[in-house]
Amino acid sequence: MSLDPFEARLQFLKFVRTLNASQQSIQKVVSFAVKYGAKCGDDLWECVADEIGKGSLNARINILYLLDSLAETSAAVGPPDAPYLPLIERGLPALVAAVVPATREGHLNARSARQILESWRARRVLDPAAVDAALKILAGRRRVGGGAGEVGDGRDGEKGREGDKSGVKVEGRDDKSAKMSRTDILRRIEEDRERQKRLRERMWILPVPPLTTASAAPSPFLTPASPKPGVKRKREEREMLPPRVPGVQPLDVEFEQMWEGTSDLDDDDYERMRENAVAAGLL
């Protein structure tokens, strides 16, 4: 049964508000967003932009992981069914500011948010310039630290209520609502475990160059018992192969992932290099 835009918005809000870290919950929301993307994609995006500024820190990071799956699906499906990539890209700075607010508790989400952004940059999900701008926001949060404003000082609320061009609104939270109960802490630990597991799985998924319209039909499957094709048939099969996409080769992406995951050299590294050089007779 197809829903009208108003009903779709209400149903989508219900899904987002009950979202958790499980892949089943995330995929349910993503499937709904793609199903009604052509009809009311902008309205559904407004729901995400509103809810990411209202929920708890755990709910906000869950929504960011939802956007991770939605962005990947949108890249594969494309408009009009999945018009969300430009919306995510345009609202990314405000989204990150909402997920990692400038409070002491906000730093609970900083590491996960940074991992998602670095994953997007490595997999070319969004424009690298937009991702770099969002990473700068996280770097600023790290420099400011908890002293930028204690929990419940209202600074996030003053900025968030005004809104911005991305439509993301962040509401202030007082001390009572910001403190986590024992149940919330245990739930956070469990969901962090689920999120990290999913992120590690996705980090090594290399991009596959998309097939063009002319080459969408698969080439005929040949078994060892198949007759040897003629020269003309070989030429036709070569023409059916998808074109190479410059700058998005799997080996380049894998190298960048390994490069980003390598820590800077420290004194121990230099000492180990010196010992190896002495052992090799170079010094």
mmCIF file with all atom_site columns, C-alpha atoms in Angstrom, residues 47-231:
data_model
loop_
_atom_site.group_PDB
_atom_site.id
_atom_site.type_symbol
_atom_site.label_atom_id
_atom_site.label_alt_id
_atom_site.label_comp_id
_atom_site.label_asym_id
_atom_site.label_entity_id
_atom_site.label_seq_id
_atom_site.pdbx_PDB_ins_code
_atom_site.Cartn_x
_atom_site.Cartn_y
_atom_site.Cartn_z
_atom_site.occupancy
_atom_site.B_iso_or_equiv
_atom_site.pdbx_formal_charge
_atom_site.auth_seq_id
_atom_site.auth_comp_id
_atom_site.auth_asym_id
_atom_site.auth_atom_id
_atom_site.pdbx_PDB_model_num
ATOM 1   C CA . CYS A 1 47  ? 12.565 14.654  9.397   1.00 0.00 ? 47  CYS A CA 1
ATOM 2   C CA . VAL A 1 48  ? 16.177 13.497  9.664   1.00 0.00 ? 48  VAL A CA 1
ATOM 3   C CA . ALA A 1 49  ? 17.474 17.066  10.013  1.00 0.00 ? 49  ALA A CA 1
ATOM 4   C CA . ASP A 1 50  ? 14.982 17.782  12.806  1.00 0.00 ? 50  ASP A CA 1
ATOM 5   C CA . GLU A 1 51  ? 15.428 14.539  14.743  1.00 0.00 ? 51  GLU A CA 1
ATOM 6   C CA . ILE A 1 52  ? 19.234 14.585  14.728  1.00 0.00 ? 52  ILE A CA 1
ATOM 7   C CA . GLY A 1 53  ? 19.127 17.777  16.776  1.00 0.00 ? 53  GLY A CA 1
ATOM 8   C CA . LYS A 1 54  ? 16.515 16.604  19.271  1.00 0.00 ? 54  LYS A CA 1
ATOM 9   C CA . GLY A 1 55  ? 17.533 13.137  20.403  1.00 0.00 ? 55  GLY A CA 1
ATOM 10  C CA . SER A 1 56  ? 20.064 11.861  22.900  1.00 0.00 ? 56  SER A CA 1
ATOM 11  C CA . LEU A 1 57  ? 23.723 11.500  21.973  1.00 0.00 ? 57  LEU A CA 1
ATOM 12  C CA . ASN A 1 58  ? 23.154 7.810   21.320  1.00 0.00 ? 58  ASN A CA 1
ATOM 13  C CA . ALA A 1 59  ? 20.200 8.553   19.039  1.00 0.00 ? 59  ALA A CA 1
ATOM 14  C CA . ARG A 1 60  ? 22.241 11.142  17.129  1.00 0.00 ? 60  ARG A CA 1
ATOM 15  C CA . ILE A 1 61  ? 25.114 8.792   16.370  1.00 0.00 ? 61  ILE A CA 1
ATOM 16  C CA . ASN A 1 62  ? 22.585 6.148   15.311  1.00 0.00 ? 62  ASN A CA 1
ATOM 17  C CA . ILE A 1 63  ? 21.168 8.634   12.804  1.00 0.00 ? 63  ILE A CA 1
ATOM 18  C CA . LEU A 1 64  ? 24.676 9.322   11.477  1.00 0.00 ? 64  LEU A CA 1
ATOM 19  C CA . TYR A 1 65  ? 25.146 5.586   10.888  1.00 0.00 ? 65  TYR A CA 1
ATOM 20  C CA . LEU A 1 66  ? 21.746 5.612   9.202   1.00 0.00 ? 66  LEU A CA 1
ATOM 21  C CA . LEU A 1 67  ? 23.039 8.336   6.871   1.00 0.00 ? 67  LEU A CA 1
ATOM 22  C CA . ASP A 1 68  ? 26.083 6.173   6.163   1.00 0.00 ? 68  ASP A CA 1
ATOM 23  C CA . SER A 1 69  ? 23.860 3.391   4.813   1.00 0.00 ? 69  SER A CA 1
ATOM 24  C CA . LEU A 1 70  ? 21.542 5.870   3.102   1.00 0.00 ? 70  LEU A CA 1
ATOM 25  C CA . ALA A 1 71  ? 24.461 7.544   1.327   1.00 0.00 ? 71  ALA A CA 1
ATOM 26  C CA . GLU A 1 72  ? 25.809 4.233   0.054   1.00 0.00 ? 72  GLU A CA 1
ATOM 27  C CA . THR A 1 73  ? 22.369 3.152   -1.153  1.00 0.00 ? 73  THR A CA 1
ATOM 28  C CA . SER A 1 74  ? 21.771 6.539   -2.786  1.00 0.00 ? 74  SER A CA 1
ATOM 29  C CA . ALA A 1 75  ? 25.064 6.268   -4.666  1.00 0.00 ? 75  ALA A CA 1
ATOM 30  C CA . ALA A 1 76  ? 23.960 2.895   -6.053  1.00 0.00 ? 76  ALA A CA 1
ATOM 31  C CA . VAL A 1 77  ? 20.315 3.764   -6.791  1.00 0.00 ? 77  VAL A CA 1
ATOM 32  C CA . GLY A 1 78  ? 20.606 7.434   -7.758  1.00 0.00 ? 78  GLY A CA 1
ATOM 33  C CA . PRO A 1 79  ? 17.811 9.962   -8.287  1.00 0.00 ? 79  PRO A CA 1
ATOM 34  C CA . PRO A 1 80  ? 14.879 10.248  -8.419  1.00 0.00 ? 80  PRO A CA 1
ATOM 35  C CA . ASP A 1 81  ? 14.347 7.344   -5.998  1.00 0.00 ? 81  ASP A CA 1
ATOM 36  C CA . ALA A 1 82  ? 17.301 8.305   -3.804  1.00 0.00 ? 82  ALA A CA 1
ATOM 37  C CA . PRO A 1 83  ? 17.886 12.087  -4.005  1.00 0.00 ? 83  PRO A CA 1
ATOM 38  C CA . TYR A 1 84  ? 19.717 12.212  -0.694  1.00 0.00 ? 84  TYR A CA 1
ATOM 39  C CA . LEU A 1 85  ? 23.421 12.563  -1.547  1.00 0.00 ? 85  LEU A CA 1
ATOM 40  C CA . PRO A 1 86  ? 23.246 16.319  -2.338  1.00 0.00 ? 86  PRO A CA 1
ATOM 41  C CA . LEU A 1 87  ? 21.147 16.871  0.795   1.00 0.00 ? 87  LEU A CA 1
ATOM 42  C CA . ILE A 1 88  ? 23.625 15.026  3.012   1.00 0.00 ? 88  ILE A CA 1
ATOM 43  C CA . GLU A 1 89  ? 26.552 16.833  1.421   1.00 0.00 ? 89  GLU A CA 1
ATOM 44  C CA . ARG A 1 90  ? 24.974 20.264  1.837   1.00 0.00 ? 90  ARG A CA 1
ATOM 45  C CA . GLY A 1 91  ? 23.979 19.680  5.456   1.00 0.00 ? 91  GLY A CA 1
ATOM 46  C CA . LEU A 1 92  ? 27.088 17.758  6.530   1.00 0.00 ? 92  LEU A CA 1
ATOM 47  C CA . PRO A 1 93  ? 28.727 20.488  8.684   1.00 0.00 ? 93  PRO A CA 1
ATOM 48  C CA . ALA A 1 94  ? 25.509 21.092  10.623  1.00 0.00 ? 94  ALA A CA 1
ATOM 49  C CA . LEU A 1 95  ? 24.892 17.354  10.950  1.00 0.00 ? 95  LEU A CA 1
ATOM 50  C CA . VAL A 1 96  ? 28.334 16.784  12.439  1.00 0.00 ? 96  VAL A CA 1
ATOM 51  C CA . ALA A 1 97  ? 27.909 19.752  14.780  1.00 0.00 ? 97  ALA A CA 1
ATOM 52  C CA . ALA A 1 98  ? 24.656 18.203  16.009  1.00 0.00 ? 98  ALA A CA 1
ATOM 53  C CA . VAL A 1 99  ? 26.093 14.704  16.452  1.00 0.00 ? 99  VAL A CA 1
ATOM 54  C CA . VAL A 1 100 ? 29.202 15.995  18.274  1.00 0.00 ? 100 VAL A CA 1
ATOM 55  C CA . PRO A 1 101 ? 28.041 19.060  20.243  1.00 0.00 ? 101 PRO A CA 1
ATOM 56  C CA . ALA A 1 102 ? 30.626 21.305  21.911  1.00 0.00 ? 102 ALA A CA 1
ATOM 57  C CA . THR A 1 103 ? 30.088 19.799  25.359  1.00 0.00 ? 103 THR A CA 1
ATOM 58  C CA . ARG A 1 104 ? 32.031 17.339  27.465  1.00 0.00 ? 104 ARG A CA 1
ATOM 59  C CA . GLU A 1 105 ? 29.520 14.574  26.767  1.00 0.00 ? 105 GLU A CA 1
ATOM 60  C CA . GLY A 1 106 ? 29.560 15.402  23.060  1.00 0.00 ? 106 GLY A CA 1
ATOM 61  C CA . HIS A 1 107 ? 33.004 13.851  22.769  1.00 0.00 ? 107 HIS A CA 1
ATOM 62  C CA . LEU A 1 108 ? 31.426 10.430  23.250  1.00 0.00 ? 108 LEU A CA 1
ATOM 63  C CA . ASN A 1 109 ? 30.397 10.616  19.592  1.00 0.00 ? 109 ASN A CA 1
ATOM 64  C CA . ALA A 1 110 ? 33.573 12.206  18.232  1.00 0.00 ? 110 ALA A CA 1
ATOM 65  C CA . ARG A 1 111 ? 35.501 9.031   17.457  1.00 0.00 ? 111 ARG A CA 1
ATOM 66  C CA . SER A 1 112 ? 32.612 7.261   15.712  1.00 0.00 ? 112 SER A CA 1
ATOM 67  C CA . ALA A 1 113 ? 31.748 10.379  13.715  1.00 0.00 ? 113 ALA A CA 1
ATOM 68  C CA . ARG A 1 114 ? 35.361 10.759  12.594  1.00 0.00 ? 114 ARG A CA 1
ATOM 69  C CA . GLN A 1 115 ? 35.517 7.117   11.500  1.00 0.00 ? 115 GLN A CA 1
ATOM 70  C CA . ILE A 1 116 ? 32.379 7.504   9.395   1.00 0.00 ? 116 ILE A CA 1
ATOM 71  C CA . LEU A 1 117 ? 33.673 10.680  7.752   1.00 0.00 ? 117 LEU A CA 1
ATOM 72  C CA . GLU A 1 118 ? 37.040 9.100   6.971   1.00 0.00 ? 118 GLU A CA 1
ATOM 73  C CA . SER A 1 119 ? 35.218 6.083   5.552   1.00 0.00 ? 119 SER A CA 1
ATOM 74  C CA . TRP A 1 120 ? 33.180 8.378   3.273   1.00 0.00 ? 120 TRP A CA 1
ATOM 75  C CA . ARG A 1 121 ? 36.318 10.129  2.096   1.00 0.00 ? 121 ARG A CA 1
ATOM 76  C CA . ALA A 1 122 ? 38.112 6.849   1.376   1.00 0.00 ? 122 ALA A CA 1
ATOM 77  C CA . ARG A 1 123 ? 35.137 5.324   -0.459  1.00 0.00 ? 123 ARG A CA 1
ATOM 78  C CA . ARG A 1 124 ? 34.371 8.558   -2.389  1.00 0.00 ? 124 ARG A CA 1
ATOM 79  C CA . VAL A 1 125 ? 30.788 8.556   -1.118  1.00 0.00 ? 125 VAL A CA 1
ATOM 80  C CA . LEU A 1 126 ? 30.666 12.366  -0.865  1.00 0.00 ? 126 LEU A CA 1
ATOM 81  C CA . ASP A 1 127 ? 32.722 15.252  -2.172  1.00 0.00 ? 127 ASP A CA 1
ATOM 82  C CA . PRO A 1 128 ? 36.086 15.099  -0.322  1.00 0.00 ? 128 PRO A CA 1
ATOM 83  C CA . ALA A 1 129 ? 35.991 18.877  0.197   1.00 0.00 ? 129 ALA A CA 1
ATOM 84  C CA . ALA A 1 130 ? 32.694 18.612  2.102   1.00 0.00 ? 130 ALA A CA 1
ATOM 85  C CA . VAL A 1 131 ? 34.055 15.757  4.209   1.00 0.00 ? 131 VAL A CA 1
ATOM 86  C CA . ASP A 1 132 ? 37.245 17.703  4.980   1.00 0.00 ? 132 ASP A CA 1
ATOM 87  C CA . ALA A 1 133 ? 35.155 20.670  6.136   1.00 0.00 ? 133 ALA A CA 1
ATOM 88  C CA . ALA A 1 134 ? 33.247 18.395  8.510   1.00 0.00 ? 134 ALA A CA 1
ATOM 89  C CA . LEU A 1 135 ? 36.497 16.884  9.808   1.00 0.00 ? 135 LEU A CA 1
ATOM 90  C CA . LYS A 1 136 ? 37.727 20.400  10.590  1.00 0.00 ? 136 LYS A CA 1
ATOM 91  C CA . ILE A 1 137 ? 34.666 20.864  12.780  1.00 0.00 ? 137 ILE A CA 1
ATOM 92  C CA . LEU A 1 138 ? 35.610 17.713  14.692  1.00 0.00 ? 138 LEU A CA 1
ATOM 93  C CA . ALA A 1 139 ? 39.189 18.933  15.031  1.00 0.00 ? 139 ALA A CA 1
ATOM 94  C CA . GLY A 1 140 ? 37.848 22.159  16.511  1.00 0.00 ? 140 GLY A CA 1
ATOM 95  C CA . ARG A 1 141 ? 35.778 20.178  18.988  1.00 0.00 ? 141 ARG A CA 1
ATOM 96  C CA . ARG A 1 142 ? 38.918 18.299  20.049  1.00 0.00 ? 142 ARG A CA 1
ATOM 97  C CA . ARG A 1 143 ? 40.854 21.536  20.642  1.00 0.00 ? 143 ARG A CA 1
ATOM 98  C CA . VAL A 1 144 ? 38.052 23.161  22.578  1.00 0.00 ? 144 VAL A CA 1
ATOM 99  C CA . GLY A 1 145 ? 37.383 20.110  24.753  1.00 0.00 ? 145 GLY A CA 1
ATOM 100 C CA . GLY A 1 146 ? 34.872 19.981  27.548  1.00 0.00 ? 146 GLY A CA 1
ATOM 101 C CA . GLY A 1 147 ? 35.655 23.527  28.634  1.00 0.00 ? 147 GLY A CA 1
ATOM 102 C CA . ALA A 1 148 ? 33.758 24.979  25.681  1.00 0.00 ? 148 ALA A CA 1
ATOM 103 C CA . GLY A 1 149 ? 30.593 24.603  27.656  1.00 0.00 ? 149 GLY A CA 1
ATOM 104 C CA . GLU A 1 150 ? 29.409 22.283  30.367  1.00 0.00 ? 150 GLU A CA 1
ATOM 105 C CA . VAL A 1 151 ? 26.440 20.058  29.863  1.00 0.00 ? 151 VAL A CA 1
ATOM 106 C CA . GLY A 1 152 ? 23.278 22.083  29.953  1.00 0.00 ? 152 GLY A CA 1
ATOM 107 C CA . ASP A 1 153 ? 24.887 25.526  29.562  1.00 0.00 ? 153 ASP A CA 1
ATOM 108 C CA . GLY A 1 154 ? 22.440 26.227  26.745  1.00 0.00 ? 154 GLY A CA 1
ATOM 109 C CA . ARG A 1 155 ? 25.006 27.255  24.137  1.00 0.00 ? 155 ARG A CA 1
ATOM 110 C CA . ASP A 1 156 ? 24.053 24.489  21.760  1.00 0.00 ? 156 ASP A CA 1
ATOM 111 C CA . GLY A 1 157 ? 20.427 25.458  22.155  1.00 0.00 ? 157 GLY A CA 1
ATOM 112 C CA . GLU A 1 158 ? 21.062 29.104  21.321  1.00 0.00 ? 158 GLU A CA 1
ATOM 113 C CA . LYS A 1 159 ? 22.733 28.138  18.052  1.00 0.00 ? 159 LYS A CA 1
ATOM 114 C CA . GLY A 1 160 ? 20.470 25.250  17.190  1.00 0.00 ? 160 GLY A CA 1
ATOM 115 C CA . ARG A 1 161 ? 17.106 26.947  17.631  1.00 0.00 ? 161 ARG A CA 1
ATOM 116 C CA . GLU A 1 162 ? 18.002 29.531  15.038  1.00 0.00 ? 162 GLU A CA 1
ATOM 117 C CA . GLY A 1 163 ? 18.705 26.827  12.435  1.00 0.00 ? 163 GLY A CA 1
ATOM 118 C CA . ASP A 1 164 ? 20.699 27.302  9.265   1.00 0.00 ? 164 ASP A CA 1
ATOM 119 C CA . LYS A 1 165 ? 20.495 26.719  5.550   1.00 0.00 ? 165 LYS A CA 1
ATOM 120 C CA . SER A 1 166 ? 20.843 22.962  5.966   1.00 0.00 ? 166 SER A CA 1
ATOM 121 C CA . GLY A 1 167 ? 17.687 22.785  8.071   1.00 0.00 ? 167 GLY A CA 1
ATOM 122 C CA . VAL A 1 168 ? 19.441 21.005  10.953  1.00 0.00 ? 168 VAL A CA 1
ATOM 123 C CA . LYS A 1 169 ? 18.293 22.277  14.339  1.00 0.00 ? 169 LYS A CA 1
ATOM 124 C CA . VAL A 1 170 ? 19.991 21.455  17.626  1.00 0.00 ? 170 VAL A CA 1
ATOM 125 C CA . GLU A 1 171 ? 18.068 21.832  20.841  1.00 0.00 ? 171 GLU A CA 1
ATOM 126 C CA . GLY A 1 172 ? 19.773 22.536  24.158  1.00 0.00 ? 172 GLY A CA 1
ATOM 127 C CA . ARG A 1 173 ? 19.660 19.862  26.837  1.00 0.00 ? 173 ARG A CA 1
ATOM 128 C CA . ASP A 1 174 ? 19.765 20.455  30.570  1.00 0.00 ? 174 ASP A CA 1
ATOM 129 C CA . ASP A 1 175 ? 21.844 18.509  33.100  1.00 0.00 ? 175 ASP A CA 1
ATOM 130 C CA . LYS A 1 176 ? 19.134 15.990  33.926  1.00 0.00 ? 176 LYS A CA 1
ATOM 131 C CA . SER A 1 177 ? 18.466 15.052  30.313  1.00 0.00 ? 177 SER A CA 1
ATOM 132 C CA . ALA A 1 178 ? 22.177 14.925  29.459  1.00 0.00 ? 178 ALA A CA 1
ATOM 133 C CA . LYS A 1 179 ? 23.177 12.551  32.275  1.00 0.00 ? 179 LYS A CA 1
ATOM 134 C CA . MET A 1 180 ? 23.127 8.879   31.334  1.00 0.00 ? 180 MET A CA 1
ATOM 135 C CA . SER A 1 181 ? 21.574 6.269   33.576  1.00 0.00 ? 181 SER A CA 1
ATOM 136 C CA . ARG A 1 182 ? 23.128 2.852   34.100  1.00 0.00 ? 182 ARG A CA 1
ATOM 137 C CA . THR A 1 183 ? 20.682 1.381   31.589  1.00 0.00 ? 183 THR A CA 1
ATOM 138 C CA . ASP A 1 184 ? 21.643 4.027   29.028  1.00 0.00 ? 184 ASP A CA 1
ATOM 139 C CA . ILE A 1 185 ? 25.342 3.329   29.595  1.00 0.00 ? 185 ILE A CA 1
ATOM 140 C CA . LEU A 1 186 ? 24.916 -0.415  29.077  1.00 0.00 ? 186 LEU A CA 1
ATOM 141 C CA . ARG A 1 187 ? 22.828 0.199   25.977  1.00 0.00 ? 187 ARG A CA 1
ATOM 142 C CA . ARG A 1 188 ? 25.456 2.592   24.655  1.00 0.00 ? 188 ARG A CA 1
ATOM 143 C CA . ILE A 1 189 ? 28.213 0.009   25.152  1.00 0.00 ? 189 ILE A CA 1
ATOM 144 C CA . GLU A 1 190 ? 26.212 -2.663  23.342  1.00 0.00 ? 190 GLU A CA 1
ATOM 145 C CA . GLU A 1 191 ? 25.277 -0.399  20.438  1.00 0.00 ? 191 GLU A CA 1
ATOM 146 C CA . ASP A 1 192 ? 28.849 0.913   20.136  1.00 0.00 ? 192 ASP A CA 1
ATOM 147 C CA . ARG A 1 193 ? 29.954 -2.686  19.728  1.00 0.00 ? 193 ARG A CA 1
ATOM 148 C CA . GLU A 1 194 ? 27.391 -3.219  16.970  1.00 0.00 ? 194 GLU A CA 1
ATOM 149 C CA . ARG A 1 195 ? 28.309 0.025   15.194  1.00 0.00 ? 195 ARG A CA 1
ATOM 150 C CA . GLN A 1 196 ? 32.044 -0.664  15.263  1.00 0.00 ? 196 GLN A CA 1
ATOM 151 C CA . LYS A 1 197 ? 31.493 -4.141  13.883  1.00 0.00 ? 197 LYS A CA 1
ATOM 152 C CA . ARG A 1 198 ? 29.499 -2.774  10.960  1.00 0.00 ? 198 ARG A CA 1
ATOM 153 C CA . LEU A 1 199 ? 32.025 0.004   10.282  1.00 0.00 ? 199 LEU A CA 1
ATOM 154 C CA . ARG A 1 200 ? 34.943 -2.441  10.162  1.00 0.00 ? 200 ARG A CA 1
ATOM 155 C CA . GLU A 1 201 ? 33.039 -4.546  7.650   1.00 0.00 ? 201 GLU A CA 1
ATOM 156 C CA . ARG A 1 202 ? 32.356 -1.560  5.405   1.00 0.00 ? 202 ARG A CA 1
ATOM 157 C CA . MET A 1 203 ? 35.852 -0.082  5.528   1.00 0.00 ? 203 MET A CA 1
ATOM 158 C CA . TRP A 1 204 ? 37.190 -2.764  3.176   1.00 0.00 ? 204 TRP A CA 1
ATOM 159 C CA . ILE A 1 205 ? 34.368 -2.667  0.654   1.00 0.00 ? 205 ILE A CA 1
ATOM 160 C CA . LEU A 1 206 ? 36.055 -1.262  -2.442  1.00 0.00 ? 206 LEU A CA 1
ATOM 161 C CA . PRO A 1 207 ? 34.042 0.777   -4.941  1.00 0.00 ? 207 PRO A CA 1
ATOM 162 C CA . VAL A 1 208 ? 33.001 -0.923  -8.178  1.00 0.00 ? 208 VAL A CA 1
ATOM 163 C CA . PRO A 1 209 ? 32.899 1.287   -11.291 1.00 0.00 ? 209 PRO A CA 1
ATOM 164 C CA . PRO A 1 210 ? 29.248 1.666   -12.318 1.00 0.00 ? 210 PRO A CA 1
ATOM 165 C CA . LEU A 1 211 ? 28.025 0.124   -15.556 1.00 0.00 ? 211 LEU A CA 1
ATOM 166 C CA . THR A 1 212 ? 26.960 2.525   -18.254 1.00 0.00 ? 212 THR A CA 1
ATOM 167 C CA . THR A 1 213 ? 23.542 2.251   -19.845 1.00 0.00 ? 213 THR A CA 1
ATOM 168 C CA . ALA A 1 214 ? 25.003 0.794   -23.013 1.00 0.00 ? 214 ALA A CA 1
ATOM 169 C CA . SER A 1 215 ? 26.876 -1.876  -21.084 1.00 0.00 ? 215 SER A CA 1
ATOM 170 C CA . ALA A 1 216 ? 24.222 -2.770  -18.519 1.00 0.00 ? 216 ALA A CA 1
ATOM 171 C CA . ALA A 1 217 ? 23.618 -6.218  -20.062 1.00 0.00 ? 217 ALA A CA 1
ATOM 172 C CA . PRO A 1 218 ? 26.052 -8.814  -18.670 1.00 0.00 ? 218 PRO A CA 1
ATOM 173 C CA . SER A 1 219 ? 28.481 -10.453 -21.029 1.00 0.00 ? 219 SER A CA 1
ATOM 174 C CA . PRO A 1 220 ? 27.683 -14.086 -21.919 1.00 0.00 ? 220 PRO A CA 1
ATOM 175 C CA . PHE A 1 221 ? 29.029 -16.603 -19.447 1.00 0.00 ? 221 PHE A CA 1
ATOM 176 C CA . LEU A 1 222 ? 31.584 -18.920 -21.054 1.00 0.00 ? 222 LEU A CA 1
ATOM 177 C CA . THR A 1 223 ? 32.472 -22.312 -19.613 1.00 0.00 ? 223 THR A CA 1
ATOM 178 C CA . PRO A 1 224 ? 35.572 -24.346 -20.528 1.00 0.00 ? 224 PRO A CA 1
ATOM 179 C CA . ALA A 1 225 ? 33.310 -26.474 -22.743 1.00 0.00 ? 225 ALA A CA 1
ATOM 180 C CA . SER A 1 226 ? 32.023 -23.459 -24.681 1.00 0.00 ? 226 SER A CA 1
ATOM 181 C CA . PRO A 1 227 ? 33.176 -23.077 -28.292 1.00 0.00 ? 227 PRO A CA 1
ATOM 182 C CA . LYS A 1 228 ? 35.941 -20.586 -28.886 1.00 0.00 ? 228 LYS A CA 1
ATOM 183 C CA . PRO A 1 229 ? 34.377 -17.276 -29.979 1.00 0.00 ? 229 PRO A CA 1
ATOM 184 C CA . GLY A 1 230 ? 35.468 -15.553 -33.137 1.00 0.00 ? 230 GLY A CA 1
ATOM 185 C CA . VAL A 1 231 ? 37.390 -12.317 -33.381 1.00 0.00 ? 231 VAL A CA 1
#
